[in-house]
mmCIF file of C-alpha atoms in Angstrom:
data_model
loop_
_atom_site.group_PDB
_atom_site.id
_atom_site.type_symbol
_atom_site.label_atom_id
_atom_site.label_comp_id
_atom_site.label_asym_id
_atom_site.label_seq_id
_atom_site.Cartn_x
_atom_site.Cartn_y
_atom_site.Cartn_z
ATOM 1 C CA MET D 1 34.398 191.902 -11.116
ATOM 2 C CA LEU D 2 32.844 195.430 -11.496
ATOM 3 C CA ARG D 3 34.930 197.644 -9.734
ATOM 4 C CA LYS D 4 38.050 196.059 -11.345
ATOM 5 C CA THR D 5 36.119 196.446 -15.458
ATOM 6 C CA THR D 6 35.384 200.354 -14.564
ATOM 7 C CA CYS D 7 38.738 201.027 -14.383
ATOM 8 C CA PHE D 8 39.843 199.335 -16.779
ATOM 9 C CA LEU D 9 37.125 200.918 -18.941
ATOM 10 C CA LEU D 10 38.781 204.796 -18.400
ATOM 11 C CA PHE D 11 42.221 202.803 -19.345
ATOM 12 C CA LEU D 12 41.052 201.826 -22.505
ATOM 13 C CA CYS D 13 40.136 205.277 -23.318
ATOM 14 C CA SER D 14 43.607 206.207 -23.324
ATOM 15 C CA PHE D 15 44.775 203.031 -24.155
ATOM 16 C CA PHE D 16 43.271 203.507 -27.677
ATOM 17 C CA SER D 17 43.320 206.533 -28.466
ATOM 18 C CA ILE D 18 45.301 207.327 -31.510
ATOM 19 C CA GLY D 19 47.544 210.893 -31.572
ATOM 20 C CA GLN D 20 48.830 213.664 -33.290
ATOM 21 C CA ALA D 21 51.512 215.965 -33.917
ATOM 22 C CA GLN D 22 53.233 216.281 -30.877
ATOM 23 C CA SER D 23 53.525 219.768 -28.377
ATOM 24 C CA VAL D 24 54.371 218.196 -24.938
ATOM 25 C CA LYS D 25 58.327 217.856 -24.746
ATOM 26 C CA LYS D 26 58.938 218.124 -21.291
ATOM 27 C CA THR D 27 58.049 214.997 -19.362
ATOM 28 C CA SER D 28 55.997 214.975 -16.114
ATOM 29 C CA LEU D 29 53.141 213.441 -14.956
ATOM 30 C CA LEU D 30 52.085 216.587 -12.614
ATOM 31 C CA TRP D 31 51.499 220.026 -14.603
ATOM 32 C CA GLU D 32 50.435 223.444 -12.884
ATOM 33 C CA VAL D 33 47.862 225.814 -14.806
ATOM 34 C CA SER D 34 47.874 228.933 -14.561
ATOM 35 C CA GLY D 35 47.284 232.760 -15.141
ATOM 36 C CA ASN D 36 44.016 233.637 -17.541
ATOM 37 C CA GLY D 37 42.685 235.265 -14.149
ATOM 38 C CA LEU D 38 43.230 232.494 -11.584
ATOM 39 C CA GLN D 39 43.858 233.159 -8.421
ATOM 40 C CA GLN D 40 45.795 229.972 -7.234
ATOM 41 C CA SER D 41 47.198 227.436 -9.967
ATOM 42 C CA SER D 42 45.528 224.449 -10.436
ATOM 43 C CA TRP D 43 46.992 220.840 -11.427
ATOM 44 C CA LEU D 44 46.550 218.371 -14.348
ATOM 45 C CA TYR D 45 47.894 214.632 -13.559
ATOM 46 C CA GLY D 46 48.562 211.922 -16.370
ATOM 47 C CA THR D 47 47.010 208.796 -14.879
ATOM 48 C CA ILE D 48 47.649 205.517 -16.208
ATOM 49 C CA HIS D 49 44.223 203.770 -14.508
ATOM 50 C CA ILE D 50 45.604 200.180 -14.141
ATOM 51 C CA THR D 51 49.088 200.023 -12.776
ATOM 52 C CA CYS D 52 51.474 197.732 -10.696
ATOM 53 C CA PRO D 53 51.309 198.997 -6.818
ATOM 54 C CA GLU D 54 55.238 200.220 -6.734
ATOM 55 C CA ASP D 55 53.748 202.823 -9.284
ATOM 56 C CA LEU D 56 51.682 204.821 -6.106
ATOM 57 C CA GLN D 57 53.934 206.659 -4.897
ATOM 58 C CA PHE D 58 53.286 210.089 -5.729
ATOM 59 C CA SER D 59 55.438 212.455 -5.925
ATOM 60 C CA ALA D 60 55.839 215.670 -2.859
ATOM 61 C CA ALA D 61 55.160 218.069 -5.254
ATOM 62 C CA THR D 62 52.030 215.656 -6.164
ATOM 63 C CA GLN D 63 50.876 215.196 -3.252
ATOM 64 C CA SER D 64 51.126 218.922 -1.729
ATOM 65 C CA ALA D 65 49.390 220.282 -5.125
ATOM 66 C CA LEU D 66 46.163 217.684 -3.999
ATOM 67 C CA LYS D 67 46.177 218.623 -0.650
ATOM 68 C CA HIS D 68 45.862 222.752 -1.213
ATOM 69 C CA SER D 69 43.455 221.953 -3.915
ATOM 70 C CA LYS D 70 39.728 222.177 -3.424
ATOM 71 C CA GLN D 71 38.253 219.430 -5.577
ATOM 72 C CA LEU D 72 39.569 216.633 -7.404
ATOM 73 C CA PHE D 73 38.367 215.667 -11.041
ATOM 74 C CA LEU D 74 38.514 212.580 -12.264
ATOM 75 C CA GLU D 75 36.630 210.928 -15.476
ATOM 76 C CA ILE D 76 34.158 209.408 -13.693
ATOM 77 C CA ASP D 77 33.606 209.445 -9.745
ATOM 78 C CA LEU D 78 34.223 205.564 -8.724
ATOM 79 C CA GLU D 79 32.714 206.566 -5.442
ATOM 80 C CA ALA D 80 29.514 207.719 -6.334
ATOM 81 C CA PRO D 81 26.573 206.141 -4.147
ATOM 82 C CA ASP D 82 25.091 204.541 -7.000
ATOM 83 C CA ALA D 83 28.629 204.144 -9.472
ATOM 84 C CA MET D 84 28.036 200.492 -9.305
ATOM 85 C CA ALA D 85 24.925 199.379 -9.745
ATOM 86 C CA GLN D 86 24.727 202.114 -12.889
ATOM 87 C CA MET D 87 28.087 200.172 -14.128
ATOM 88 C CA GLN D 88 26.000 196.479 -13.271
ATOM 89 C CA GLN D 89 22.835 198.192 -15.745
ATOM 90 C CA ASN D 90 25.559 199.354 -18.494
ATOM 91 C CA MET D 91 27.309 196.485 -19.117
ATOM 92 C CA MET D 92 24.914 194.039 -20.201
ATOM 93 C CA LEU D 93 24.021 193.617 -23.786
ATOM 94 C CA PRO D 94 19.738 193.863 -24.580
ATOM 95 C CA GLU D 95 17.467 191.639 -23.897
ATOM 96 C CA GLY D 96 17.650 189.121 -26.462
ATOM 97 C CA GLN D 97 21.407 189.078 -26.913
ATOM 98 C CA SER D 98 24.628 187.086 -26.243
ATOM 99 C CA PHE D 99 27.866 186.867 -26.218
ATOM 100 C CA LYS D 100 28.813 183.917 -27.724
ATOM 101 C CA SER D 101 26.134 184.875 -30.688
ATOM 102 C CA LEU D 102 29.305 188.084 -31.661
ATOM 103 C CA LEU D 103 31.685 185.792 -32.823
ATOM 104 C CA PRO D 104 32.338 182.656 -35.438
ATOM 105 C CA GLU D 105 31.869 179.629 -33.494
ATOM 106 C CA ALA D 106 35.882 178.594 -33.529
ATOM 107 C CA ASP D 107 36.182 181.635 -32.157
ATOM 108 C CA TYR D 108 34.394 181.718 -28.914
ATOM 109 C CA ALA D 109 36.139 177.985 -28.769
ATOM 110 C CA LEU D 110 38.987 179.916 -28.596
ATOM 111 C CA LEU D 111 37.566 182.634 -26.293
ATOM 112 C CA ALA D 112 36.349 179.852 -23.824
ATOM 113 C CA THR D 113 38.613 177.233 -23.145
ATOM 114 C CA TRP D 114 41.531 180.125 -23.131
ATOM 115 C CA PHE D 115 39.012 181.785 -19.932
ATOM 116 C CA LYS D 116 38.621 178.240 -18.423
ATOM 117 C CA ASP D 117 42.749 177.442 -18.851
ATOM 118 C CA SER D 118 44.454 180.539 -17.244
ATOM 119 C CA VAL D 119 41.486 183.227 -15.330
ATOM 120 C CA HIS D 120 39.648 180.127 -14.268
ATOM 121 C CA VAL D 121 36.173 181.548 -15.889
ATOM 122 C CA ASP D 122 33.645 179.560 -17.503
ATOM 123 C CA ILE D 123 32.594 182.552 -20.740
ATOM 124 C CA ALA D 124 28.955 181.197 -20.902
ATOM 125 C CA GLN D 125 28.975 182.923 -17.225
ATOM 126 C CA LEU D 126 29.457 186.593 -19.655
ATOM 127 C CA ASP D 127 27.046 185.187 -22.641
ATOM 128 C CA ARG D 128 24.437 188.181 -21.031
ATOM 129 C CA PHE D 129 27.447 190.836 -20.445
ATOM 130 C CA LYS D 130 28.757 193.254 -23.579
ATOM 131 C CA PRO D 131 32.530 192.638 -25.002
ATOM 132 C CA ILE D 132 34.328 194.874 -22.662
ATOM 133 C CA VAL D 133 33.805 192.575 -19.528
ATOM 134 C CA ALA D 134 35.677 189.900 -21.528
ATOM 135 C CA VAL D 135 38.495 192.788 -23.108
ATOM 136 C CA SER D 136 38.506 193.640 -19.078
ATOM 137 C CA LEU D 137 39.475 190.335 -17.626
ATOM 138 C CA LEU D 138 41.664 189.638 -20.247
ATOM 139 C CA SER D 139 44.454 192.898 -19.866
ATOM 140 C CA ARG D 140 44.061 192.192 -16.933
ATOM 141 C CA TYR D 141 45.870 189.268 -17.314
ATOM 142 C CA LEU D 142 48.409 190.671 -19.525
ATOM 143 C CA LEU D 143 48.758 193.239 -17.876
ATOM 144 C CA GLY D 144 49.911 190.134 -14.991
ATOM 145 C CA GLY D 145 52.229 188.960 -16.713
ATOM 146 C CA THR D 146 54.179 193.287 -15.959
ATOM 147 C CA CYS D 147 52.785 192.828 -12.207
ATOM 148 C CA ALA D 148 52.212 190.856 -10.024
ATOM 149 C CA GLN D 149 49.500 192.901 -8.517
ATOM 150 C CA ILE D 150 46.860 195.498 -10.150
ATOM 151 C CA THR D 151 45.701 198.252 -7.833
ATOM 152 C CA SER D 152 44.029 201.934 -9.720
ATOM 153 C CA VAL D 153 45.642 204.973 -9.526
ATOM 154 C CA GLU D 154 42.237 206.946 -9.420
ATOM 155 C CA ALA D 155 41.631 204.858 -6.147
ATOM 156 C CA ALA D 156 44.521 205.764 -5.074
ATOM 157 C CA LEU D 157 43.985 209.366 -5.710
ATOM 158 C CA THR D 158 40.699 209.035 -4.095
ATOM 159 C CA LYS D 159 41.740 208.207 -1.172
ATOM 160 C CA LEU D 160 44.200 210.822 -0.965
ATOM 161 C CA ALA D 161 41.560 213.741 -2.078
ATOM 162 C CA LYS D 162 39.136 212.133 0.624
ATOM 163 C CA GLU D 163 41.952 212.517 3.329
ATOM 164 C CA SER D 164 42.003 216.138 2.401
ATOM 165 C CA GLY D 165 38.670 217.350 2.949
ATOM 166 C CA LEU D 166 38.532 217.766 -0.815
ATOM 167 C CA THR D 167 35.178 216.589 -2.796
ATOM 168 C CA VAL D 168 35.427 214.190 -5.728
ATOM 169 C CA ASN D 169 34.374 214.685 -8.792
ATOM 170 C CA GLY D 170 33.706 212.931 -12.164
ATOM 171 C CA LEU D 171 34.790 214.466 -15.775
ATOM 172 C CA GLU D 172 31.492 212.833 -17.053
ATOM 173 C CA THR D 173 28.888 210.306 -15.895
ATOM 174 C CA ILE D 174 28.788 206.423 -15.998
ATOM 175 C CA PRO D 175 26.368 206.131 -18.405
ATOM 176 C CA GLU D 176 28.322 209.085 -20.708
ATOM 177 C CA GLN D 177 30.925 206.647 -20.347
ATOM 178 C CA MET D 178 29.690 203.541 -21.961
ATOM 179 C CA ALA D 179 27.627 205.138 -24.303
ATOM 180 C CA LEU D 180 31.366 205.544 -26.153
ATOM 181 C CA PHE D 181 31.802 202.359 -26.457
ATOM 182 C CA ASP D 182 28.310 201.517 -27.387
ATOM 183 C CA SER D 183 29.521 203.750 -30.338
ATOM 184 C CA ILE D 184 31.329 200.599 -31.262
ATOM 185 C CA PRO D 185 29.815 197.326 -32.727
ATOM 186 C CA ASN D 186 29.615 194.512 -29.745
ATOM 187 C CA THR D 187 30.601 192.302 -33.194
ATOM 188 C CA GLU D 188 33.498 194.571 -33.074
ATOM 189 C CA GLN D 189 35.034 194.687 -30.108
ATOM 190 C CA ALA D 190 34.129 190.669 -29.960
ATOM 191 C CA THR D 191 36.355 191.011 -33.048
ATOM 192 C CA SER D 192 39.538 192.450 -31.483
ATOM 193 C CA LEU D 193 39.338 190.938 -28.255
ATOM 194 C CA VAL D 194 39.990 187.404 -30.548
ATOM 195 C CA LYS D 195 42.616 189.135 -32.181
ATOM 196 C CA THR D 196 44.068 190.213 -28.865
ATOM 197 C CA LEU D 197 44.389 186.972 -27.041
ATOM 198 C CA LYS D 198 45.809 185.703 -30.147
ATOM 199 C CA GLU D 199 48.573 188.226 -30.100
ATOM 200 C CA ARG D 200 48.922 187.662 -26.373
ATOM 201 C CA ASP D 201 52.416 188.898 -26.423
ATOM 202 C CA LYS D 202 53.197 191.652 -28.411
ATOM 203 C CA SER D 203 50.198 192.691 -26.213
ATOM 204 C CA ARG D 204 52.023 191.820 -23.058
ATOM 205 C CA GLU D 205 55.071 194.226 -24.892
ATOM 206 C CA MET D 206 52.757 197.238 -25.681
ATOM 207 C CA MET D 207 51.036 197.539 -21.945
ATOM 208 C CA GLN D 208 55.088 196.732 -20.337
ATOM 209 C CA GLN D 209 55.676 200.246 -22.364
ATOM 210 C CA LEU D 210 53.308 202.143 -21.612
ATOM 211 C CA ILE D 211 54.253 201.507 -17.567
ATOM 212 C CA VAL D 212 57.802 201.700 -18.776
ATOM 213 C CA ALA D 213 57.049 205.475 -19.967
ATOM 214 C CA TYR D 214 54.340 206.121 -17.051
ATOM 215 C CA ARG D 215 56.799 204.940 -14.798
ATOM 216 C CA LYS D 216 59.326 207.384 -16.379
ATOM 217 C CA GLY D 217 56.478 210.888 -16.462
ATOM 218 C CA ASP D 218 56.587 211.162 -20.120
ATOM 219 C CA VAL D 219 53.329 211.206 -21.176
ATOM 220 C CA GLN D 220 54.681 212.747 -24.606
ATOM 221 C CA ALA D 221 55.822 209.175 -24.815
ATOM 222 C CA LEU D 222 52.382 207.852 -23.244
ATOM 223 C CA HIS D 223 50.397 209.503 -26.494
ATOM 224 C CA ASP D 224 52.606 208.034 -29.295
ATOM 225 C CA LEU D 225 52.994 204.695 -27.785
ATOM 226 C CA ILE D 226 49.293 205.083 -27.696
ATOM 227 C CA SER D 227 49.355 206.455 -32.043
ATOM 228 C CA SER D 228 50.889 203.272 -32.631
ATOM 229 C CA THR D 229 47.434 201.176 -32.189
ATOM 230 C CA PRO D 230 45.889 200.371 -34.900
ATOM 231 C CA GLU D 231 42.897 199.162 -33.595
ATOM 232 C CA MET D 232 40.601 202.189 -32.852
ATOM 233 C CA GLU D 233 42.275 204.458 -35.051
ATOM 234 C CA ASN D 234 38.290 205.566 -36.338
ATOM 235 C CA TYR D 235 37.693 206.287 -33.501
ATOM 236 C CA THR D 236 39.729 208.776 -32.208
ATOM 237 C CA ASP D 237 37.714 211.909 -31.804
ATOM 238 C CA LEU D 238 34.742 209.526 -30.159
ATOM 239 C CA LEU D 239 37.142 208.498 -27.159
ATOM 240 C CA LEU D 240 39.623 211.416 -27.223
ATOM 241 C CA TYR D 241 39.521 213.862 -28.828
ATOM 242 C CA ASN D 242 35.507 214.988 -28.063
ATOM 243 C CA ARG D 243 36.292 214.402 -24.350
ATOM 244 C CA ASN D 244 39.197 216.958 -24.611
ATOM 245 C CA ARG D 245 37.133 219.507 -25.782
ATOM 246 C CA LYS D 246 33.854 218.343 -23.905
ATOM 247 C CA TRP D 247 36.332 218.777 -20.436
ATOM 248 C CA VAL D 248 37.700 222.657 -21.421
ATOM 249 C CA PRO D 249 34.563 224.015 -20.437
ATOM 250 C CA ILE D 250 33.750 221.897 -17.242
ATOM 251 C CA LEU D 251 38.026 223.484 -16.474
ATOM 252 C CA ASN D 252 37.754 226.298 -17.017
ATOM 253 C CA GLU D 253 34.560 226.820 -15.049
ATOM 254 C CA GLN D 254 35.833 224.605 -12.274
ATOM 255 C CA MET D 255 39.211 226.330 -11.869
ATOM 256 C CA GLN D 256 37.587 229.434 -11.333
ATOM 257 C CA LYS D 257 36.227 228.644 -8.746
ATOM 258 C CA GLY D 258 39.145 227.428 -6.249
ATOM 259 C CA PRO D 259 42.263 225.083 -7.710
ATOM 260 C CA ALA D 260 41.518 221.873 -8.959
ATOM 261 C CA PHE D 261 43.150 218.954 -9.502
ATOM 262 C CA ILE D 262 42.267 217.218 -12.290
ATOM 263 C CA ALA D 263 43.240 213.266 -13.435
ATOM 264 C CA VAL D 264 43.074 212.243 -16.256
ATOM 265 C CA GLY D 265 44.611 209.312 -18.932
ATOM 266 C CA GLY D 266 47.775 210.709 -19.568
ATOM 267 C CA GLY D 267 46.966 209.772 -23.297
ATOM 268 C CA HIS D 268 44.503 212.896 -23.010
ATOM 269 C CA LEU D 269 47.566 214.648 -22.441
ATOM 270 C CA GLY D 270 49.749 215.334 -24.833
ATOM 271 C CA GLY D 271 48.752 215.730 -28.402
ATOM 272 C CA THR D 272 47.762 219.068 -30.166
ATOM 273 C CA ASN D 273 44.163 218.030 -28.964
ATOM 274 C CA GLY D 274 45.014 217.180 -25.452
ATOM 275 C CA VAL D 275 44.437 218.663 -22.872
ATOM 276 C CA ILE D 276 47.784 220.679 -22.179
ATOM 277 C CA ASP D 277 47.369 222.263 -25.672
ATOM 278 C CA LEU D 278 43.760 222.766 -25.398
ATOM 279 C CA LEU D 279 44.120 224.680 -22.073
ATOM 280 C CA ARG D 280 46.976 226.622 -23.808
ATOM 281 C CA LYS D 281 44.644 228.062 -26.090
ATOM 282 C CA GLU D 282 42.222 229.412 -23.983
ATOM 283 C CA GLY D 283 45.073 230.959 -22.031
ATOM 284 C CA TYR D 284 46.185 229.516 -19.251
ATOM 285 C CA THR D 285 49.741 229.134 -18.267
ATOM 286 C CA VAL D 286 50.488 224.967 -18.203
ATOM 287 C CA ASN D 287 54.010 223.530 -17.162
ATOM 288 C CA PRO D 288 55.483 220.389 -16.179
ATOM 289 C CA ARG D 289 56.271 220.006 -12.225
#
């Protein structure tokens, strides 16, 4: 469950992100980064983090770009030796707190019934975990209405990268990414979870729309769909724009060392504060491929 939850944490960082003006007009998941002193091109790739297995059919251009890179950069490296231990440690509530205490009794009872009937989990097993674990289970269930199985784009890219001898790195550490969610009150996360459950048909429709946009390679549509979600509008800078700005200096340094393949949530690419436009402002040429 920990690895699945980790993948979903990545998904949330893109799913709950509020957009601004449209700036990326062309559609592609793969973008070539050149110029500004680079001896060889690097590559940006938009992911949706968890999706259906049929979406792992990477284009020939994507496979070639990855094969000819020296490093793969993901938001976090799920293959790091202590990744799962760090994740488990950071998913626990502080001593003395419980998931049950975050919600009114009626809402907790609603969740308990749903978890028992739909995912066959006794909600008491989640009592020491932060709400994000319950959110992960619910959202994987909702995505299950779109495809029979769920898989990770990052895991597939990591496998291909290792087969080609690339090193794999994270733009963030697990504690850094978990700290993003710790900035959002646990009570607010729990309340949002209940709302999502009560509006699960609407939430499932939203996920279906995201997958359609992803299959078209339309990162701007992903950005626009994400921008329509009101739940996290107070956390735009926290979950999206501040992270984009933090990543750009790292990418500046690493791309100058050699060709890099950078795979981050598609919601991070579009918009005037997206990674594509931020790299262009640094002097790079960024074009769809």
